[in-house]
Structure formats: C-alpha cells, structure tokens
mmCIF file of C-alpha atoms in Angstrom:
data_model
loop_
_atom_site.group_PDB
_atom_site.id
_atom_site.type_symbol
_atom_site.label_atom_id
_atom_site.label_comp_id
_atom_site.label_asym_id
_atom_site.label_seq_id
_atom_site.Cartn_x
_atom_site.Cartn_y
_atom_site.Cartn_z
ATOM 1 C CA MET A 1288 -28.008 10.611 -4.377
ATOM 2 C CA ILE A 1289 -24.967 9.592 -6.429
ATOM 3 C CA TYR A 1290 -22.760 11.997 -4.455
ATOM 4 C CA ILE A 1291 -23.741 10.310 -1.207
ATOM 5 C CA LEU A 1292 -22.792 6.890 -2.608
ATOM 6 C CA ILE A 1293 -19.455 8.216 -3.831
ATOM 7 C CA ASP A 1294 -18.783 9.729 -0.401
ATOM 8 C CA ILE A 1295 -19.629 6.442 1.324
ATOM 9 C CA LEU A 1296 -17.358 4.489 -1.038
ATOM 10 C CA SER A 1297 -14.582 7.052 -0.664
ATOM 11 C CA TYR A 1298 -14.648 7.019 3.128
ATOM 12 C CA SER A 1299 -14.920 3.228 3.135
ATOM 13 C CA LEU A 1300 -11.765 2.913 1.027
ATOM 14 C CA ILE A 1301 -9.920 5.329 3.295
ATOM 15 C CA VAL A 1302 -10.961 3.383 6.403
ATOM 16 C CA ILE A 1303 -9.973 0.082 4.753
ATOM 17 C CA GLY A 1304 -6.574 1.592 3.964
ATOM 18 C CA ILE A 1305 -6.037 2.665 7.559
ATOM 19 C CA ILE A 1306 -7.090 -0.784 8.786
ATOM 20 C CA LEU A 1307 -4.584 -2.373 6.399
ATOM 21 C CA TRP A 1308 -1.860 -0.094 7.755
ATOM 22 C CA PHE A 1309 -2.492 -1.268 11.305
ATOM 23 C CA TRP A 1310 -3.016 -4.886 10.246
ATOM 24 C CA GLY A 1311 0.388 -4.863 8.558
ATOM 25 C CA THR A 1312 2.121 -3.953 11.795
ATOM 26 C CA LEU A 1313 0.849 -7.036 13.642
ATOM 27 C CA PRO A 1314 3.469 -9.444 12.176
ATOM 28 C CA LEU A 1315 6.182 -7.188 13.591
ATOM 29 C CA LEU A 1316 5.287 -8.532 17.018
ATOM 30 C CA GLY A 1317 5.802 -12.183 16.007
ATOM 31 C CA HIS A 1318 8.862 -14.388 16.151
ATOM 32 C CA ARG A 1319 9.352 -14.875 12.421
ATOM 33 C CA SER A 1320 12.286 -13.812 10.302
ATOM 34 C CA VAL A 1321 13.002 -10.191 9.546
ATOM 35 C CA LEU A 1322 12.300 -10.732 5.834
ATOM 36 C CA PHE A 1323 8.848 -12.159 6.558
ATOM 37 C CA LYS A 1324 8.098 -9.189 8.781
ATOM 38 C CA LEU A 1325 9.277 -6.697 6.149
ATOM 39 C CA HIS A 1326 7.354 -8.457 3.408
ATOM 40 C CA SER A 1327 4.057 -8.500 5.287
ATOM 41 C CA LEU A 1328 4.536 -4.911 6.387
ATOM 42 C CA SER A 1329 5.318 -3.671 2.881
ATOM 43 C CA VAL A 1330 2.397 -5.537 1.268
ATOM 44 C CA ALA A 1331 -0.123 -4.239 3.791
ATOM 45 C CA ASP A 1332 1.360 -0.746 3.615
ATOM 46 C CA THR A 1333 1.222 -0.713 -0.191
ATOM 47 C CA LEU A 1334 -2.359 -1.979 -0.371
ATOM 48 C CA GLY A 1335 -3.464 0.371 2.394
ATOM 49 C CA SER A 1336 -1.822 3.381 0.794
ATOM 50 C CA MET A 1337 -3.275 2.530 -2.609
ATOM 51 C CA SER A 1338 -6.728 2.134 -1.084
ATOM 52 C CA ILE A 1339 -6.442 5.542 0.541
ATOM 53 C CA VAL A 1340 -5.309 7.141 -2.721
ATOM 54 C CA VAL A 1341 -8.243 5.587 -4.626
ATOM 55 C CA GLY A 1342 -10.566 6.899 -1.912
ATOM 56 C CA LEU A 1343 -9.065 10.353 -2.355
ATOM 57 C CA LEU A 1344 -9.424 10.012 -6.114
ATOM 58 C CA LEU A 1345 -13.164 9.500 -5.661
ATOM 59 C CA LYS A 1346 -13.326 12.407 -3.239
ATOM 60 C CA ILE A 1347 -11.328 14.911 -5.313
ATOM 61 C CA PRO A 1348 -11.465 13.738 -8.948
ATOM 62 C CA PHE A 1349 -10.024 16.987 -10.345
ATOM 63 C CA GLU A 1350 -6.635 15.986 -8.883
ATOM 64 C CA TRP A 1351 -6.522 12.746 -10.909
ATOM 65 C CA PRO A 1352 -3.098 13.310 -12.550
ATOM 66 C CA LEU A 1353 -1.349 13.704 -9.204
ATOM 67 C CA LEU A 1354 -3.236 10.849 -7.562
ATOM 68 C CA LEU A 1355 -2.624 8.542 -10.533
ATOM 69 C CA LEU A 1356 1.076 9.350 -10.305
ATOM 70 C CA ALA A 1357 0.932 8.506 -6.596
ATOM 71 C CA LEU A 1358 -0.682 5.124 -7.373
ATOM 72 C CA ILE A 1359 1.931 4.248 -9.983
ATOM 73 C CA THR A 1360 4.756 5.381 -7.716
ATOM 74 C CA LEU A 1361 3.445 3.303 -4.814
ATOM 75 C CA ALA A 1362 3.171 0.199 -6.973
ATOM 76 C CA ILE A 1363 6.632 0.538 -8.504
ATOM 77 C CA TRP A 1364 8.721 1.764 -5.583
ATOM 78 C CA ASN A 1365 7.350 -0.615 -2.979
ATOM 79 C CA THR A 1366 7.861 -3.565 -5.320
ATOM 80 C CA VAL A 1367 11.407 -2.492 -6.174
ATOM 81 C CA LEU A 1368 12.182 -1.924 -2.500
ATOM 82 C CA GLY A 1369 11.070 -5.465 -1.695
ATOM 83 C CA TYR A 1370 13.349 -6.912 -4.361
ATOM 84 C CA VAL A 1371 16.283 -4.779 -3.215
ATOM 85 C CA LEU A 1372 15.842 -5.869 0.397
ATOM 86 C CA ALA A 1373 15.620 -9.521 -0.622
ATOM 87 C CA TYR A 1374 18.712 -9.237 -2.818
ATOM 88 C CA CYS A 1375 20.723 -7.446 -0.155
ATOM 89 C CA SER A 1376 19.807 -10.006 2.479
ATOM 90 C CA SER A 1377 20.924 -12.961 0.388
ATOM 91 C CA SER A 1378 24.312 -14.445 1.183
ATOM 92 C CA GLY A 1379 25.593 -13.984 -2.351
ATOM 93 C CA GLU A 1380 26.069 -17.703 -2.933
ATOM 94 C CA LYS A 1381 24.780 -19.115 -6.192
ATOM 95 C CA ASN A 1382 23.162 -22.520 -6.232
ATOM 96 C CA ASP A 1383 23.816 -24.074 -9.641
#
C-alpha cells in the first residue's frame, strides 16, 4: 500500500513539474520587458525541474546522491544565472 502512495506522489510531482515548465513559457507571449520574461521563465523552469527531480528521488531512492546534487545545482546555477543576466542588462550607472 505504501508503494502505491509513493508512486502516486512521485508521478504527481513529475506532472506538476511539467505543468510548471509550460506555465513558465506563457509570459514569453506577453508584451512585457525581456527581463520580466526571463525572470518568470527561469523561476518556473527551476521550480518545475526541482519538482521533477524530487519525483524521481521518490521513484528511485537508491540514486539519492546524484539527484541531490542535481537539486543543489539547479538551485545555485539558476539563481546565479538570474543575477548575472540582471547585472549584464544594467546600464552600469550608479545611483548614489
């Protein structure tokens, strides 16, 4: 019985992750700034990918070191990428 509940939770997390992936692409169709579009896309992509990895962690728990590394890498690299894009898009002027 517990294995069935774990399977249901695992598949639910994977489906939620895929939904977040597609939901994150919707702002690309709007008329907002490029930074807003990139931010919403990266947040939805990060949360969706992390949800999928947690679902896989429940499905194949013997691969926990690799999947934990994937979770940490997703959290760090997507955050750093957002800061780098924001810094590179700034005009370089300092407001003191």
